CSV table of C-alpha atoms in Angstrom, one decimal:
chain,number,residue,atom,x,y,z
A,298,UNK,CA,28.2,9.9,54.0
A,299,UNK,CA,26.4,6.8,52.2
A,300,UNK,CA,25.2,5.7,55.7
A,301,UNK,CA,23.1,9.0,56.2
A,302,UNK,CA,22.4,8.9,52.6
A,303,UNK,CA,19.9,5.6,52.5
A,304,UNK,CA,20.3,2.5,50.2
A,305,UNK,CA,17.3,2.9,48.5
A,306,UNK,CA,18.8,6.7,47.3
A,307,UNK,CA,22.0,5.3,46.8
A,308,UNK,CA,20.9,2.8,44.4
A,309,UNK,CA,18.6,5.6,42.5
A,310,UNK,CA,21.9,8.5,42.4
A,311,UNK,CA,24.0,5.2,41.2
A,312,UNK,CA,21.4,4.4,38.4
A,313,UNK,CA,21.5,7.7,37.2
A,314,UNK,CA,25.0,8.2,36.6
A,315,UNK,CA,25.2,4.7,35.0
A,316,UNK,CA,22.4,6.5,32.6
A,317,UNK,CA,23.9,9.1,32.0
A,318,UNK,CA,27.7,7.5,31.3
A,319,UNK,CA,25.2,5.4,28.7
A,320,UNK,CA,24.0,8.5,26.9
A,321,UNK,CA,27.4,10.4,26.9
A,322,UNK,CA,29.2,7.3,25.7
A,323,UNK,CA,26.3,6.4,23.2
A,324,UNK,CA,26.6,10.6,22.2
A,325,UNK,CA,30.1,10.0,21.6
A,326,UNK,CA,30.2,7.2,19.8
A,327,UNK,CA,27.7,9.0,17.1
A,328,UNK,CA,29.6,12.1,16.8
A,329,UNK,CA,32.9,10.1,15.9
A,330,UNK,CA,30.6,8.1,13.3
A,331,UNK,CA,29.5,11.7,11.9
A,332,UNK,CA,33.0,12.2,11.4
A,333,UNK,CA,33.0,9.0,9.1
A,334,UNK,CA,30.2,10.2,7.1
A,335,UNK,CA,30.2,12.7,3.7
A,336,UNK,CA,33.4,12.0,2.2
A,337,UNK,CA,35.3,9.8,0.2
A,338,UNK,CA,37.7,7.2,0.9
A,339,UNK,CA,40.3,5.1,-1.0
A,340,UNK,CA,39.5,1.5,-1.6
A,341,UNK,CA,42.2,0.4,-3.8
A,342,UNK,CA,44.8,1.4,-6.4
A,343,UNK,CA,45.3,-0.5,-9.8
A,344,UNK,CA,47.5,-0.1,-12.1
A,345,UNK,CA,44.6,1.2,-14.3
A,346,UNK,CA,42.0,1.9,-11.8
A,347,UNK,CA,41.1,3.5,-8.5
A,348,UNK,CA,37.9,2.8,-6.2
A,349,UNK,CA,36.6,5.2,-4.0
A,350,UNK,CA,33.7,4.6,-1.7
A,351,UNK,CA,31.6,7.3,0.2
A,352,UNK,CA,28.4,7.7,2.4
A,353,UNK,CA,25.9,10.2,2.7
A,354,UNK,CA,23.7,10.6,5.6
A,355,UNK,CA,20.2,10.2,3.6
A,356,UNK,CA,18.1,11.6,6.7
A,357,UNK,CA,19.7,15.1,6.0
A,358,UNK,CA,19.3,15.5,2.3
A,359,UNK,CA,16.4,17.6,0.2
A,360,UNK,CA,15.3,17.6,-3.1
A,361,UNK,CA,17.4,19.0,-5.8
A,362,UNK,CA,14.9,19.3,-8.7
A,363,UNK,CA,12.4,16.5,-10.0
A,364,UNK,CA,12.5,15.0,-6.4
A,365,UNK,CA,16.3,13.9,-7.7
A,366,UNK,CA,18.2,13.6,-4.3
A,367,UNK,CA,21.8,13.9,-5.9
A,368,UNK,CA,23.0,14.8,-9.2
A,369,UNK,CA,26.3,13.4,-10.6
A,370,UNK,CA,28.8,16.2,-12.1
A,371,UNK,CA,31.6,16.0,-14.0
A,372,UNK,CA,34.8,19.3,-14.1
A,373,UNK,CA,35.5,19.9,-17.1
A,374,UNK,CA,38.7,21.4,-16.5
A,375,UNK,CA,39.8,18.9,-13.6
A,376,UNK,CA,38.7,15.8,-15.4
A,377,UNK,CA,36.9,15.2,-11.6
A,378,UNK,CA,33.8,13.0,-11.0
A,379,UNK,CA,31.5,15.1,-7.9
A,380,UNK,CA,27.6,14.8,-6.4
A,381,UNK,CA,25.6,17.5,-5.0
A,382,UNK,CA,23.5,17.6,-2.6
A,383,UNK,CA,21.1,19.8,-0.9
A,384,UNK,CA,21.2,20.3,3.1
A,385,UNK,CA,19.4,22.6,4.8
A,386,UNK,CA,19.2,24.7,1.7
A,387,UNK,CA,22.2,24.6,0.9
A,388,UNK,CA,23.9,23.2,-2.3
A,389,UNK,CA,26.9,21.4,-1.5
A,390,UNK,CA,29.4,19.6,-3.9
A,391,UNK,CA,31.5,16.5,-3.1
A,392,UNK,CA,34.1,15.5,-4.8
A,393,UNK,CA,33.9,11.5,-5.5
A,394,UNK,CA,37.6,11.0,-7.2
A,395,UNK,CA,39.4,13.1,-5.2
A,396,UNK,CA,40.0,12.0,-1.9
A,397,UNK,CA,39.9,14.8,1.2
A,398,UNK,CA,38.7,17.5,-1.0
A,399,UNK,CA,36.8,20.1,1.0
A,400,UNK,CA,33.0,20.0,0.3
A,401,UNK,CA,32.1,23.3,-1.9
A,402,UNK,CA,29.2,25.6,-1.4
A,403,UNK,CA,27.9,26.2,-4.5
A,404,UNK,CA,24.4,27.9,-3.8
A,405,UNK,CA,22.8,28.9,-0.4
A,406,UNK,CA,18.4,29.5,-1.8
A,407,UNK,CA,16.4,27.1,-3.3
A,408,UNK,CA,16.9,26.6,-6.7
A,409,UNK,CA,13.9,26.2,-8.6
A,410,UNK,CA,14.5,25.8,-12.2
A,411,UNK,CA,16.9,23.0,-13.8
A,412,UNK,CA,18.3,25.5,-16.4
A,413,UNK,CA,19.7,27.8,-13.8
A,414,UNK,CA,20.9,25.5,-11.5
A,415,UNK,CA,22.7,23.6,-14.7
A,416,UNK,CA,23.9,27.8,-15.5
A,417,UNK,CA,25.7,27.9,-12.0
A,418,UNK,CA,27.0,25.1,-11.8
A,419,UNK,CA,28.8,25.7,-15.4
A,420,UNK,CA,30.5,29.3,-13.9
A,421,UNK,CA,31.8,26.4,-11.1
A,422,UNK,CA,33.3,24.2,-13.9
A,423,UNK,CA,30.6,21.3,-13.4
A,424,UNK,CA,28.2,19.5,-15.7
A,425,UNK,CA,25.6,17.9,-14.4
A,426,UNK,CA,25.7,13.9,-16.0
A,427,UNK,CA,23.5,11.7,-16.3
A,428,UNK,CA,25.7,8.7,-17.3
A,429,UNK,CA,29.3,9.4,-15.8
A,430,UNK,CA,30.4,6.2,-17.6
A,431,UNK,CA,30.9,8.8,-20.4
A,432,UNK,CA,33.7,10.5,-18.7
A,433,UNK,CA,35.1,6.7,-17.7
A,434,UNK,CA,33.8,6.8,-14.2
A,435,UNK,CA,31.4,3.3,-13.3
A,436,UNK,CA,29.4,4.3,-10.2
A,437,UNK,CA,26.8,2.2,-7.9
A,438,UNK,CA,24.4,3.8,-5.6
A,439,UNK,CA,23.0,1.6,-2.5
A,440,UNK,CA,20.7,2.6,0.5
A,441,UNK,CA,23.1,1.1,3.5
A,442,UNK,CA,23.1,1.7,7.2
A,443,UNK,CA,26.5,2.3,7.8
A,444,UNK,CA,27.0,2.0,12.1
A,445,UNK,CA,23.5,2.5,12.5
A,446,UNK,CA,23.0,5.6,10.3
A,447,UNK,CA,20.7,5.7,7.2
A,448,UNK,CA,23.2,6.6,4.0
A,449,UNK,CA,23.8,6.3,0.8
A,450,UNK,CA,26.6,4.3,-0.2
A,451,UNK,CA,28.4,5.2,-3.7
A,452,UNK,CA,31.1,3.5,-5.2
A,453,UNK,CA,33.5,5.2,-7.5
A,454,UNK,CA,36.0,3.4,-10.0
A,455,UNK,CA,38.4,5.9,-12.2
A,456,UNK,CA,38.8,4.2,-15.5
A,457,UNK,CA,39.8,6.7,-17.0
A,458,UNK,CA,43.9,5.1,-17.5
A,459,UNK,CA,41.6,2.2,-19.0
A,460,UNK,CA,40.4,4.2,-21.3
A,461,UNK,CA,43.2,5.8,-22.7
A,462,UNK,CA,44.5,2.6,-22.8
A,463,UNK,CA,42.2,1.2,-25.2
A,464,UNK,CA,42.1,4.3,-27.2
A,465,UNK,CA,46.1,3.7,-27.6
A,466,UNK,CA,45.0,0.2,-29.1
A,467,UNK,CA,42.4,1.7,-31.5
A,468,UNK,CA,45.0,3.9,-32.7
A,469,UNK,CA,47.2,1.6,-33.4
A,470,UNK,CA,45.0,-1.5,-33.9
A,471,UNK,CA,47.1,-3.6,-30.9
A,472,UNK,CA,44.6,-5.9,-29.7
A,473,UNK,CA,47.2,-7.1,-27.3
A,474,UNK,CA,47.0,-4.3,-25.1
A,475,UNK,CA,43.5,-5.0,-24.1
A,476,UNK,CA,43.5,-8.1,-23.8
A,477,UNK,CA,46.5,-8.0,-21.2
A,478,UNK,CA,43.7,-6.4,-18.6
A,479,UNK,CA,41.1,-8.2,-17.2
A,480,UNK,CA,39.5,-4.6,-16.7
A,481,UNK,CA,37.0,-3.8,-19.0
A,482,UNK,CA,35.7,0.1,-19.7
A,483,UNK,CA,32.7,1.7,-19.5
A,484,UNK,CA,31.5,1.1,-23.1
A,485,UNK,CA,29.9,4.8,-22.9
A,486,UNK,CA,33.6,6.2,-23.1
A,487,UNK,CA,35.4,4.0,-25.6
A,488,UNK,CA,32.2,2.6,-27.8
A,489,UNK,CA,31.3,6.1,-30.4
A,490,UNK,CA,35.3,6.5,-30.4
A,491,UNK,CA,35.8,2.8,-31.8
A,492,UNK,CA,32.7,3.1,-34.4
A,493,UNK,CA,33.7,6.3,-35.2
A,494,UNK,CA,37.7,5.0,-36.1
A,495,UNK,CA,35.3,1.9,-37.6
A,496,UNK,CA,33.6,4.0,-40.6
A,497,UNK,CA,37.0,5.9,-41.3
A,498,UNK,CA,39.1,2.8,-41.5
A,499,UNK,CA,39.0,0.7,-45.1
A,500,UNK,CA,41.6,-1.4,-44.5
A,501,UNK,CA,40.1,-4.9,-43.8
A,502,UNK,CA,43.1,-6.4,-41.6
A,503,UNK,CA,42.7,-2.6,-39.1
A,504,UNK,CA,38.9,-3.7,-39.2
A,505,UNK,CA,39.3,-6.8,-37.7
A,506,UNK,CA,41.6,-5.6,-35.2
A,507,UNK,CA,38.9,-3.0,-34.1
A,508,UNK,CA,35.8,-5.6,-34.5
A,509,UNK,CA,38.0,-7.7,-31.8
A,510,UNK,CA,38.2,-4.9,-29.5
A,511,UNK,CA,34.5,-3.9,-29.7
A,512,UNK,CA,33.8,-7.4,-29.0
A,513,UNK,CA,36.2,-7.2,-25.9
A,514,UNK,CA,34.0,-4.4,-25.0
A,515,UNK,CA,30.5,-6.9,-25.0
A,516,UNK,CA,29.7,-4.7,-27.1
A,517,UNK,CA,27.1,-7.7,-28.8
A,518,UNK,CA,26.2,-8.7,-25.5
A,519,UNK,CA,25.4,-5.4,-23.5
A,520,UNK,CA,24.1,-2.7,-25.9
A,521,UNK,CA,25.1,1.0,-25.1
A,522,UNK,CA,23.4,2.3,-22.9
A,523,UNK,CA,22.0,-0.8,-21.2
A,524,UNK,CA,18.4,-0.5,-21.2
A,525,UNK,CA,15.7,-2.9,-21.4
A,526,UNK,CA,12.2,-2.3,-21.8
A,527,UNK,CA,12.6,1.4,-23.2
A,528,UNK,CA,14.3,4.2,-22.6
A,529,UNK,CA,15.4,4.8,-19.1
A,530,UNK,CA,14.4,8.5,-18.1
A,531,UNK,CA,18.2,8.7,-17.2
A,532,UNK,CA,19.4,7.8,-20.4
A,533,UNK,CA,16.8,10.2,-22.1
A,534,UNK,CA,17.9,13.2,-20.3
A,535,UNK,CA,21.5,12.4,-21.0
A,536,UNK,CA,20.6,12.1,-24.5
A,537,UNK,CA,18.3,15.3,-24.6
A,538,UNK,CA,21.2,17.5,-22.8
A,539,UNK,CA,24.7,16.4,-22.8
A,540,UNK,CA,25.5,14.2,-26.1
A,541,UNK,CA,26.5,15.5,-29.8
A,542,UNK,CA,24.5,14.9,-32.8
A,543,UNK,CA,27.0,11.9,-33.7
A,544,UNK,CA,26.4,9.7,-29.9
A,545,UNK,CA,22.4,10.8,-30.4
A,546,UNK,CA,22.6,9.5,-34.0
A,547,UNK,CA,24.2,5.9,-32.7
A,548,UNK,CA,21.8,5.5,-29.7
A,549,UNK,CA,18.8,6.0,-32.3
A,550,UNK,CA,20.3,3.4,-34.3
A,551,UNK,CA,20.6,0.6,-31.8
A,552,UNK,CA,16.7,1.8,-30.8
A,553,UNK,CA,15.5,0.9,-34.0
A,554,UNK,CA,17.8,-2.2,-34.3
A,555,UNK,CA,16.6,-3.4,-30.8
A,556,UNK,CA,12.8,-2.4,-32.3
A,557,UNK,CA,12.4,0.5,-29.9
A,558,UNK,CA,11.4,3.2,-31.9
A,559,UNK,CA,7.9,3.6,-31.3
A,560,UNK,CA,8.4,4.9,-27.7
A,561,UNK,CA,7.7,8.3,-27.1
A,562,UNK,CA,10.7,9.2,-25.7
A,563,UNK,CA,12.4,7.5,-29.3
A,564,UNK,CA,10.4,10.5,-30.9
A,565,UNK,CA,11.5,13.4,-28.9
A,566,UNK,CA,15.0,12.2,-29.2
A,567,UNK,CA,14.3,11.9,-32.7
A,568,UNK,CA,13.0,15.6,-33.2
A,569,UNK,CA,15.9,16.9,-30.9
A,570,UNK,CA,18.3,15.3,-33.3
A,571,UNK,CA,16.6,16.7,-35.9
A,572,UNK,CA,17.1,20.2,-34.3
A,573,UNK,CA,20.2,20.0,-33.8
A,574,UNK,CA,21.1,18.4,-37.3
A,575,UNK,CA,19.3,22.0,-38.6
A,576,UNK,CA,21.1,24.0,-36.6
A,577,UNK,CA,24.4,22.5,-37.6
A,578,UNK,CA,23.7,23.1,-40.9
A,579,UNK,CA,22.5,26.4,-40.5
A,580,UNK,CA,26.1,27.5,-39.0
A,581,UNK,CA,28.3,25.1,-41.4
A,582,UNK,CA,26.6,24.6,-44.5
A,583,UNK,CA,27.8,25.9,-48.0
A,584,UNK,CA,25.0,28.6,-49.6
A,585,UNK,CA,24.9,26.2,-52.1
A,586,UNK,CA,23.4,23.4,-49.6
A,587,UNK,CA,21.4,26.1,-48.0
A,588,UNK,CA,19.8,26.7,-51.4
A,589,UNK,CA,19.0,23.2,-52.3
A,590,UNK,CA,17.4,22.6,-48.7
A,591,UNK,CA,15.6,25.6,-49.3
A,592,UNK,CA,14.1,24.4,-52.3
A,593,UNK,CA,12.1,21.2,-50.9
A,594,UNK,CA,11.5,22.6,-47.5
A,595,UNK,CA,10.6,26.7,-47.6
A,596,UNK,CA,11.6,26.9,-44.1
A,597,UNK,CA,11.8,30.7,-43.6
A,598,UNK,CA,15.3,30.1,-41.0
A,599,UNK,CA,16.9,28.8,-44.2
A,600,UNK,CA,15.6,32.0,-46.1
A,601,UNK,CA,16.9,34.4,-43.1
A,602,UNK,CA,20.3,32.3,-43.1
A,603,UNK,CA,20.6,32.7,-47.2
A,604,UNK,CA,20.3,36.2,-47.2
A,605,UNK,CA,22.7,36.7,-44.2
A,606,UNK,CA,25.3,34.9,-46.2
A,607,UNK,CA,24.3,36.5,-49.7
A,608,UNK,CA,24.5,40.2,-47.5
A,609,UNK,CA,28.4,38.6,-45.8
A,610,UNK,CA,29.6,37.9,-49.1
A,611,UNK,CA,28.7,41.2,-50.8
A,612,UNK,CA,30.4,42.9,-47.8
A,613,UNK,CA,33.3,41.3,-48.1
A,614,UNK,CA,33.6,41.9,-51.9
């Protein structure tokens, strides 16, 4: 049959199945590195920690909101780190902390607006974070081919044990519990907890033992959050959305000590602190307080807020 066909032919139909062996093989070889691709993976398992590591195929990914690619998000109720994304219109959850978790479909239509994409992902259980050091979760983000395939590859540590461990040592002023691990916790998590125990504690020899945690922490070395110049925009929006009057009213502080305060985003910070500060003490305040604060600043609110009370307290006579 190969006599009659012709060498010449021969050599062309044997070329083209070597070609197309190539292609199949080279077809294969992708789809099984697909399969590698969009979730997460144990590293290793400390006694205190646990490091994941994930890639996400960059070339398939479309803006969130603010050209933002991915957003961190943190269940409240699962104590779970996650990142969205968006493909193909689709917004898709996956879970960083969780190995083989199945990705969740959150949302199938363009999302235009922050505040409602921030509104569904609450009914899931998620908030979006800025910092997930808060919730004692360090993460890294690098642009890596992984096999040939554009991605983004994201490291996860749980320090969450860590955490709780120096918390334990606050409480009961151990130092020697910290200094047993060479581990050290995302400042974000364990920093406003040990001021906070700080201001409340007057005995000097419990101060000392909380001064030589913080300085375990760097807290000296690395202020919280690490910025240099200015504010990061990262930082801001954390500030602006997610943290309490108490972390906004530390972060201002080390601003002004690290002579900061004349950036712009110091002032809005600023003025949303001093929103919220009002609106606490519109809902907690004594009508006595509300009085006084009446008196040197007229704000009609506080006039509204005095009568509601004067009107409660008469109906409850």
């Amino acid at each position: 049959m190969f006599e009659s066909i012709g060498v010449p032919l021969l050599k062309k139909v044997i070329g083209v199945l070597i070609l197309l062996f190539l292609v199949q093989a080279c077809s294969l070889e992708k789809l099984f590195v697909y399969k590698e691709l969009n979730r997460t993976y144990v590293v290793r398992y400390d006694t205190y920690t646990k490091h994941y590591r994930a890639y996400f195929v960059r070339t398939d990914l479309e803006p969130i909101v603010h050209k933002r690619k991915y957003l961190f998000l943190y269940h409240t109720r699962q104590h779970t780190l996650a990142i969205l994304l968006r493909k193909d219109n689709r917004y898709i959850v996956y879970t960083l902390s969780k190995p083989d978790t199945a990705p969740k479909i959150v949302a199938t239509k363009a999302i235009r607006s922050y505040g409602k994409l921030r509104r569904l992902l609450a009914s899931y259980g998620y908030r979006i974070v800025d910092r997930p050091e808060k919730y004692s979760y360090r993460v890294s983000v690098k642009p890596m081919r992984y096999k040939g395939v554009k991605t983004y590859m994201i490291e996860t540590i749980d320090m969450r044990k860590l955490t709780a461990l120096y918390k334990e040592a606050i409480d009961t002023y151990d130092t020697s519990k910290v200094y047993e691990v060479e581990e050290i916790p995302p400042q974000d998590a364990v920093v406003p907890y040990l001021l906070e125990r700080m201001n409340e504690t007057p005995d000097t020899r419990h101060s000392d033992a909380l001064r030589r945690i913080l300085q375990r922490l760097r807290y000296g070395t690395h202020p919280l959050p690490a910025d240099t110049a200015s504010t990061t925009r990262e930082t801001y929006n954390r500030y602006l959305h997610d943290a309490s009057l108490e972390e906004i009213d530390a972060y201002l502080d080390t601003l002004e000590k690290r002579h900061l305060d004349e950036t712009p985003e110091y002032r809005k910070l600023r003025q949303h602190r001093q929103r919220l500060y009002r609106e606490k003490l519109l809902g907690t305040a004594s009508l006595e307080t509300l009085i006084e604060i009446y008196k040197h600043n007229n704000d009609p609110i506080f006039k509204r807020r005095i009568m509601e009370r004067i009107k409660y307290l008469q109906q409850t006579r």
